[in-house]
Coordinates of C-alpha atoms and ligand atoms in Angstrom, one line a residue:
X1 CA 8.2 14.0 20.9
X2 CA 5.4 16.6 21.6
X3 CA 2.0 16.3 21.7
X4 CA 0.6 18.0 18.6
X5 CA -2.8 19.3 19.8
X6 CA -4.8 18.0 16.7
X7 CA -8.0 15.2 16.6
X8 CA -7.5 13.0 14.7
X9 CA -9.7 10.8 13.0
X10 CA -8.3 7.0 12.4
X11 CA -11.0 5.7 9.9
X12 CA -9.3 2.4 9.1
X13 CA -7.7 0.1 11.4
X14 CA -3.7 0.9 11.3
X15 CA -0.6 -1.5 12.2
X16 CA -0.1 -1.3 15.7
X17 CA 3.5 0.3 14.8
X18 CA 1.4 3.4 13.2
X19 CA -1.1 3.6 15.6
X20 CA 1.1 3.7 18.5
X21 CA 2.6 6.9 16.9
X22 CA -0.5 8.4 16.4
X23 CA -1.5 7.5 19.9
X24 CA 1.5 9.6 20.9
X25 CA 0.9 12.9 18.8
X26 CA -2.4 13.3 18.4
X27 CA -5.4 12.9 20.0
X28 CA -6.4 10.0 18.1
X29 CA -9.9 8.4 17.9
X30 CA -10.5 5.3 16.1
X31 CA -13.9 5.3 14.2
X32 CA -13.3 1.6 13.4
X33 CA -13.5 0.7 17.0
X34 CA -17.1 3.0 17.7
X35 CA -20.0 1.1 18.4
X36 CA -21.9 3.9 16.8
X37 CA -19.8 5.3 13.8
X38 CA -22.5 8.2 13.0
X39 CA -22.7 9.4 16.5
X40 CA -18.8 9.5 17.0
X41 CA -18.7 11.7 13.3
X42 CA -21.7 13.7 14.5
X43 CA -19.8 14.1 18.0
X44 CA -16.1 14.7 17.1
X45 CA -17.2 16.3 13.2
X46 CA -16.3 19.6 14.0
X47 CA -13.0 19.1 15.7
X48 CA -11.6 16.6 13.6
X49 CA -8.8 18.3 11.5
X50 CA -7.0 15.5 10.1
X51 CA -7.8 11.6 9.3
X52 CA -5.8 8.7 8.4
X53 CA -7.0 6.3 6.0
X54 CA -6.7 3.1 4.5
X55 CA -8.8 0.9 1.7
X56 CA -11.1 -0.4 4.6
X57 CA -13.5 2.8 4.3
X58 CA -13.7 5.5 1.7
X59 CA -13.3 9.1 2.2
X60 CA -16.4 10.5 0.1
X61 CA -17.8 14.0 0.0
X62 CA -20.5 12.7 2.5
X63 CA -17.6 12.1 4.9
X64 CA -16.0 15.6 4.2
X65 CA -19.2 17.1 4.4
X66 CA -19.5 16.2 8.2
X67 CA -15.8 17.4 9.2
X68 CA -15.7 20.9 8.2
X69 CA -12.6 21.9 9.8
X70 CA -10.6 19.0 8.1
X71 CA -7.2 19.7 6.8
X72 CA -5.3 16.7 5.3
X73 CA -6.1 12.9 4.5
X74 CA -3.1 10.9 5.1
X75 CA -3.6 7.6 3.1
X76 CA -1.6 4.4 3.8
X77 CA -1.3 3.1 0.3
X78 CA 0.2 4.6 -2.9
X79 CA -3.0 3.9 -4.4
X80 CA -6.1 6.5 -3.1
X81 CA -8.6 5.2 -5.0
X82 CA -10.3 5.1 -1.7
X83 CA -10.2 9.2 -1.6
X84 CA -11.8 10.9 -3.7
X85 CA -9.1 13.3 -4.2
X86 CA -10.6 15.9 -6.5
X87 CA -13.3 17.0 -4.1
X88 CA -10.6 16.8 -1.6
X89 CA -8.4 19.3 -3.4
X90 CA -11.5 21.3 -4.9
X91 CA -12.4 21.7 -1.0
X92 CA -8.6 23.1 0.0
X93 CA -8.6 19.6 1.8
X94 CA -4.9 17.3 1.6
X95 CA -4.5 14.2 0.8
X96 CA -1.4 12.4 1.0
X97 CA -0.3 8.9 0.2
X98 CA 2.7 6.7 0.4
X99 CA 5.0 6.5 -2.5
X100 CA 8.3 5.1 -3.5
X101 CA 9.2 2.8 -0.1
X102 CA 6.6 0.1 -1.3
X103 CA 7.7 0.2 -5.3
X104 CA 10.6 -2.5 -4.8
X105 CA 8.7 -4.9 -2.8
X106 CA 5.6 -5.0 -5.3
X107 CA 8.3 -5.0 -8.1
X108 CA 9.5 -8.4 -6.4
X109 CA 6.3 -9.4 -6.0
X110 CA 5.0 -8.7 -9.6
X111 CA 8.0 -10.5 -10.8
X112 CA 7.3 -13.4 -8.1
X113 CA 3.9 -13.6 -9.8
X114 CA 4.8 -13.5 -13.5
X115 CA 7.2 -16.2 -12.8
X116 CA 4.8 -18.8 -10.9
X117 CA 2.2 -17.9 -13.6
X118 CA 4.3 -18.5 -16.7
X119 CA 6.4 -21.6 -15.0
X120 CA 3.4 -23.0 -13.0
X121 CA 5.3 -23.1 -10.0
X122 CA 2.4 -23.0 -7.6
X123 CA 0.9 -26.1 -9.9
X124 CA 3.8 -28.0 -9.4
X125 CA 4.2 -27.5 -5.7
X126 CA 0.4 -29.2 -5.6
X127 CA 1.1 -31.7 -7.6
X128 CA 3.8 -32.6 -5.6
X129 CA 1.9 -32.1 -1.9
X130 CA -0.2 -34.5 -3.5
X131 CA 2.3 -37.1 -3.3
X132 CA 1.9 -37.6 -7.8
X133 CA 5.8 -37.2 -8.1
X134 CA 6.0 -40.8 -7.3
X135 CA 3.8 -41.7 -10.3
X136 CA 4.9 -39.1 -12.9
X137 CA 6.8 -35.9 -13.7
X138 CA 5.2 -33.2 -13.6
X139 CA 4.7 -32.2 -17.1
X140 CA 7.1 -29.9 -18.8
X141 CA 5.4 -26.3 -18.9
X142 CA 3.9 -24.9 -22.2
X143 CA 5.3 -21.4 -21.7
X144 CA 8.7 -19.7 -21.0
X145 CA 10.2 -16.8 -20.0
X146 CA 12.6 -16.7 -22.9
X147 CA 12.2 -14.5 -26.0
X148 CA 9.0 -12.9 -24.7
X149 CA 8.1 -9.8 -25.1
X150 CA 6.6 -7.7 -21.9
X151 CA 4.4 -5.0 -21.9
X152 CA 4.0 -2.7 -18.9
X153 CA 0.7 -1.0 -18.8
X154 CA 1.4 1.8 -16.2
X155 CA 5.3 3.1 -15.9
X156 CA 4.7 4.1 -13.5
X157 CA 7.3 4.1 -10.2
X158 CA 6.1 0.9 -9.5
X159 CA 6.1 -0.1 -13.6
X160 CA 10.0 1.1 -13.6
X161 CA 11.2 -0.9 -11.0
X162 CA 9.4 -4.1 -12.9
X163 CA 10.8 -3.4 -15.9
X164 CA 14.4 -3.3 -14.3
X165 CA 14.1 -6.6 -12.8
X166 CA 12.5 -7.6 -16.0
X167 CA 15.5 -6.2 -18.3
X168 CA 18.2 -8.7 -16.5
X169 CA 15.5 -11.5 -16.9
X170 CA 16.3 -10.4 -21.1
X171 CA 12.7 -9.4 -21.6
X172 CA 12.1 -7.1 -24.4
X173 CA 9.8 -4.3 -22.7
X174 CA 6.9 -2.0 -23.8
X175 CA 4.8 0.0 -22.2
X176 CA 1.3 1.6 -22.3
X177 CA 0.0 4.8 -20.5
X178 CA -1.4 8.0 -21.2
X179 CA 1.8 9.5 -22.3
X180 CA 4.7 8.8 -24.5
X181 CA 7.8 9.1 -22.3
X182 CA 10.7 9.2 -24.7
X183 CA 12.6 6.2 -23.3
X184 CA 14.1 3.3 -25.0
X185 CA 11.1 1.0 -24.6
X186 CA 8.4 0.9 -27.0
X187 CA 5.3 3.3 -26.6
X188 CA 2.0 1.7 -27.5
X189 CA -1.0 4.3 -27.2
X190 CA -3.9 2.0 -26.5
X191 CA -4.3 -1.2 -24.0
X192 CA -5.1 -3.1 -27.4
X193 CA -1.9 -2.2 -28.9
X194 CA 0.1 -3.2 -26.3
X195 CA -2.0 -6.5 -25.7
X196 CA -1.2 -7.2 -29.9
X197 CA 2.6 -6.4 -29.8
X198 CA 3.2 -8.6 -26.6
X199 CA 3.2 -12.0 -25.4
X200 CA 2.6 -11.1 -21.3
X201 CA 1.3 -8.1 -20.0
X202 CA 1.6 -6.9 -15.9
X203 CA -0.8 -4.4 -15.4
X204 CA 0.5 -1.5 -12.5
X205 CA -2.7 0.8 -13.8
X206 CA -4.2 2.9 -10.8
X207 CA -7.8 2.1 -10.1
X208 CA -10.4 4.6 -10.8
X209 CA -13.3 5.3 -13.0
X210 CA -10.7 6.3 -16.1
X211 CA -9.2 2.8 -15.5
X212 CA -12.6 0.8 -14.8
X213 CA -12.8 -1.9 -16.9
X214 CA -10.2 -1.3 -19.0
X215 CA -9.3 -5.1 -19.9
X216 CA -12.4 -6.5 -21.7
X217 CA -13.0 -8.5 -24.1
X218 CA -11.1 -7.0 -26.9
X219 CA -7.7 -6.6 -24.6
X220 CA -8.2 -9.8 -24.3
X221 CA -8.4 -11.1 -28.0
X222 CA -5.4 -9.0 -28.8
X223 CA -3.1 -10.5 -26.4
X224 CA -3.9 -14.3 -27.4
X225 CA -3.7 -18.0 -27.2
X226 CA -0.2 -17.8 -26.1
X227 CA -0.6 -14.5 -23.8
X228 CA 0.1 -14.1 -19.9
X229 CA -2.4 -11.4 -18.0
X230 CA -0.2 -10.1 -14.7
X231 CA -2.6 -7.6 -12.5
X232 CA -0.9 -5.9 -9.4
X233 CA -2.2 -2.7 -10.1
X234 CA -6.5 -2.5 -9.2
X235 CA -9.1 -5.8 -9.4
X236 CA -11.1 -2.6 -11.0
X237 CA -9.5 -2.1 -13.7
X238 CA -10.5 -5.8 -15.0
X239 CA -14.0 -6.8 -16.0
X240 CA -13.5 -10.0 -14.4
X241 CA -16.5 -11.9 -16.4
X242 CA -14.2 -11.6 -19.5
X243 CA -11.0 -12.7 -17.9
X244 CA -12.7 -15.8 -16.5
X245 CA -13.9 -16.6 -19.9
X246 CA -10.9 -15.8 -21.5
X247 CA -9.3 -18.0 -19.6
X248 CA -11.6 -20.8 -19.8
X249 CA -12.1 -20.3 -23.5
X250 CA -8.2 -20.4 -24.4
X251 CA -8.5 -16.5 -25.5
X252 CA -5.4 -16.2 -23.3
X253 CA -3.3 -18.8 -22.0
X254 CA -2.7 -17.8 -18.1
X255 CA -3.5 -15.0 -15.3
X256 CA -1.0 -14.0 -12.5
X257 CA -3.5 -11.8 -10.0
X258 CA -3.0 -10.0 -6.6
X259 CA -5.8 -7.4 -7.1
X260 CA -9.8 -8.2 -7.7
X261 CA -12.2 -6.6 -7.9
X262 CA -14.6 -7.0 -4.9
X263 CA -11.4 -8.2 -2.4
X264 CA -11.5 -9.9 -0.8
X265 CA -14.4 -12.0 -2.3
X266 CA -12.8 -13.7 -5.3
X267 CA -15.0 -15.4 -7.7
X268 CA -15.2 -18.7 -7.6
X269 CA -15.4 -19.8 -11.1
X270 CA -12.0 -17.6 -11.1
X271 CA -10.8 -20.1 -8.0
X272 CA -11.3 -23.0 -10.2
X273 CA -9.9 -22.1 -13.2
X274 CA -6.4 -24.3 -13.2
X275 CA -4.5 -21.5 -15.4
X276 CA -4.6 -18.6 -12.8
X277 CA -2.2 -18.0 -10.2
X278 CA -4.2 -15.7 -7.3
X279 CA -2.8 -14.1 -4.4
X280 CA -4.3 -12.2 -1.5
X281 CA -3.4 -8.9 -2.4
X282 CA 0.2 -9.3 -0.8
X283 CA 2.3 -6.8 -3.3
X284 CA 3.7 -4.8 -1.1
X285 CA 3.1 -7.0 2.0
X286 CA 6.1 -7.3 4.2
X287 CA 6.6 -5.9 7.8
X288 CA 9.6 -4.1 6.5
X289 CA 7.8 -2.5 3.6
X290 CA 4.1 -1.9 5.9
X291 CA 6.4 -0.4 8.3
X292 CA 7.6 2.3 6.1
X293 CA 4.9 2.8 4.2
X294 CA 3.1 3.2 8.1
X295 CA 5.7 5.7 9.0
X296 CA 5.3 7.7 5.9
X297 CA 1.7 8.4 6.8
X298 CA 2.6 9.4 10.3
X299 CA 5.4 11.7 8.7
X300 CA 2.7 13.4 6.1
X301 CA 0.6 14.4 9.5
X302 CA 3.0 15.5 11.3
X303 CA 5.0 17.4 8.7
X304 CA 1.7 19.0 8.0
X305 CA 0.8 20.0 11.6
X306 CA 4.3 21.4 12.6
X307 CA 6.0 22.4 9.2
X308 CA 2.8 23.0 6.9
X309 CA 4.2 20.7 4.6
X310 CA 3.1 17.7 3.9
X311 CA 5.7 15.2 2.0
X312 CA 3.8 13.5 -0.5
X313 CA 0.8 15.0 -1.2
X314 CA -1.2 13.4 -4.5
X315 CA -1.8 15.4 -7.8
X316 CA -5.1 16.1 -7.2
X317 CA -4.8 18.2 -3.8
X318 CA -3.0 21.7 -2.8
X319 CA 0.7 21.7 -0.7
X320 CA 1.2 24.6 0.0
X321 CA 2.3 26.1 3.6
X322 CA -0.2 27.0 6.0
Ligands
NAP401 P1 2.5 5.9 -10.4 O1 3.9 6.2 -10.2 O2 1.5 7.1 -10.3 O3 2.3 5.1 -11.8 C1 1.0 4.9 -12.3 C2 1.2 4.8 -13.9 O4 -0.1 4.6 -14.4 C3 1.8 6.0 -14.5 O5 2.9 5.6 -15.3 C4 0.7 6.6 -15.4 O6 1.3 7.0 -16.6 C5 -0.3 5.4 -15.6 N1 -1.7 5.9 -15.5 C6 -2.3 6.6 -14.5 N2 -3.6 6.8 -14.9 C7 -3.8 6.2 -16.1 C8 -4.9 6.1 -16.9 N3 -6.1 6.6 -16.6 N4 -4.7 5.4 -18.1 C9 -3.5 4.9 -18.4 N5 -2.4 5.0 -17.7 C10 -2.6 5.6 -16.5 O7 2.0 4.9 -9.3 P2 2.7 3.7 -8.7 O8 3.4 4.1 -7.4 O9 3.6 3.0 -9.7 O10 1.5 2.7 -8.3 C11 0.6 2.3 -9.3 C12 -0.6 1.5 -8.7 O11 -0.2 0.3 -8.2 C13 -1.3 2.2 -7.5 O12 -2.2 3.2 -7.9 C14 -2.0 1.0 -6.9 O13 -3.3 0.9 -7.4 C15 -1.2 -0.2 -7.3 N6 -0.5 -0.8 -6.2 C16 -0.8 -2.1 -5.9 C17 -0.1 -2.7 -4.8 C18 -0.4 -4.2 -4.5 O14 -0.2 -4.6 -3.3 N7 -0.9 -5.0 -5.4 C19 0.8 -2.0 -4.0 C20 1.0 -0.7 -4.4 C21 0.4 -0.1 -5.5 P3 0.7 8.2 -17.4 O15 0.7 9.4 -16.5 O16 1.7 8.4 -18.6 O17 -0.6 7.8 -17.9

């Protein structure tokens, strides 16, 4: 492989499989590692042409104001919240993230999560750890998967693969975004819609101020006493305060979550509620699936650098050769 003769600017600490690449391409500096983060930006600012990022630190117009000559952001994630991507692209700046290799494994996981929320699974294991099997069954579980209705908010790549899995579990499926798709699942037009016409919902919506907040209160009502709340998309997109009470209340019956809002600080009242199921933000994490999201990244640089094309750049931001 040849040296590419780019700096490189590694703002977020990468798997030691990516890095290593890196290390062999590029000149590659790690700002994570800098005693001094502003001196090494004030140092290197002008040579950096490219950076690889990740959700530890945010790529803000402050940052893109001290590396003029930068070219392309390549972000390990599918999710660039973290970028903002419209000064990015109103700049002539790329940004790139990682697509389609993770959508299966956070499919599984979604799935995984519905399931342990709606059957308790997680419950039961405790109960039995805590040696109770010997006095009692555990009790039989409220809720069920059968004849439920799921709604999908965010069809996303990710949404798809749920609803696949979901269609041989004999879930009924609708779905909610900002766009009708003409498929054979149900089109709902509002969060609150959806939330009325289903009994669980599992949220794949980006994060972003168009998605802050977006299940309050009201979502909340509308899905009901009987309702599941599934989030693997963005903690952001949830005003937590109301899904704690909703779930203490009875507003809803149960929350599957892998996302919050200020990860990874999860609120306790939320760790002591016994009808939510929480996970550390593990959708997509498997060495298989980090791996190739990891080498995807690398690719988007170096396709960049030696083809002038990047391989998935996002909406927001140009592609076009060099
Ligand atoms: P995607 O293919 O872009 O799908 C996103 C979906 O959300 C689209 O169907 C889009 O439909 C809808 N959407 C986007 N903005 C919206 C808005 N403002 N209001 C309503 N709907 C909106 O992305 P993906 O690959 O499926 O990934 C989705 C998200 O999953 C990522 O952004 C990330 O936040 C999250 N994620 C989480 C994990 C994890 O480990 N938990 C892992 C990977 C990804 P319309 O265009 O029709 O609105």
């Amino acid at each position: 492989m040849t040296k590419i003769d780019v700096d490189l600017l590694v703002i977020s600490e990468m798997r030691d499989y990516v890095q290593e690449q890196l290390d062999v391409r590029f000149r590659a500096h790690k700002l994570y590692e800098a005693p001094d983060a502003d001196a090494m930006i004030a140092e290197l600012g002008p040579s950096i042409r490219a950076v690889a990022a990740g959700s530890h630190r945010n790529v803000d117009t402050d940052l893109m104001d001290k590396l003029p000559n930068l070219e392309i952001v390549s972000n390990f994630g599918v999710g660039y919240d973290n970028v903002d991507a419209k000064s990015a692209g109103e700049r002539g700046i790329i940004v790139t993230n990682t697509p389609d290799v993770l959508s299966d494994e956070v499919a599984d996981t979604a799935i995984g999560l519905m399931i342990n929320t709606v059957r308790e699974l997680p419950q039961a294991e405790q109960f039995l750890r805590a040696g109770k099997w010997t006095s009692a069954n555990y009790p039989l579980t409220p809720n069920t998967l059968r004849e439920k209705r799921l709604g999908i908010a965010g069809l996303g790549r990710i949404g798809k693969s749920i609803a696949e899995r979901a269609e041989s579990f004999g879930l009924s499926i609708a779905y909610y975004g900002r766009s009708d798709q003409k498929i054979a699942y149900t089109y709902y037009d509002s969060l609150k819609a959806l939330a009325e016409n289903v009994d669980i919902i599992i949220s794949v919506l980006p994060g972003g101020t168009a998605t802050n907040k977006v299940y309050n209160e009201d979502v909340f009502k509308a899905l009901g006493p009987d309702g599941t709340f599934i989030n693997i998309g963005r903690g952001s997109t949830v005003d937590e305060d109301a899904l704690i009470e909703a779930l203490k209340n009875g507003t809803i019956r149960s929350a599957g979550l892998d996302v919050f809002d200020h990860e990874p600080h999860v609120p306790e009242a939320l760790m002591a509620l016994p009808n939510a199921v929480l996970l550390p933000h593990v959708g997509s994490g498997s060495v298989y699936t980090r791996n190739a999201m990891g080498q995807l990244l690398v690719d988007n640089l170096t396709n960049w650098f030696e083809n002038g094309k990047p391989i998935t750049p996002v909406a927001e931001t140009p592609f076009s050769a060099k």
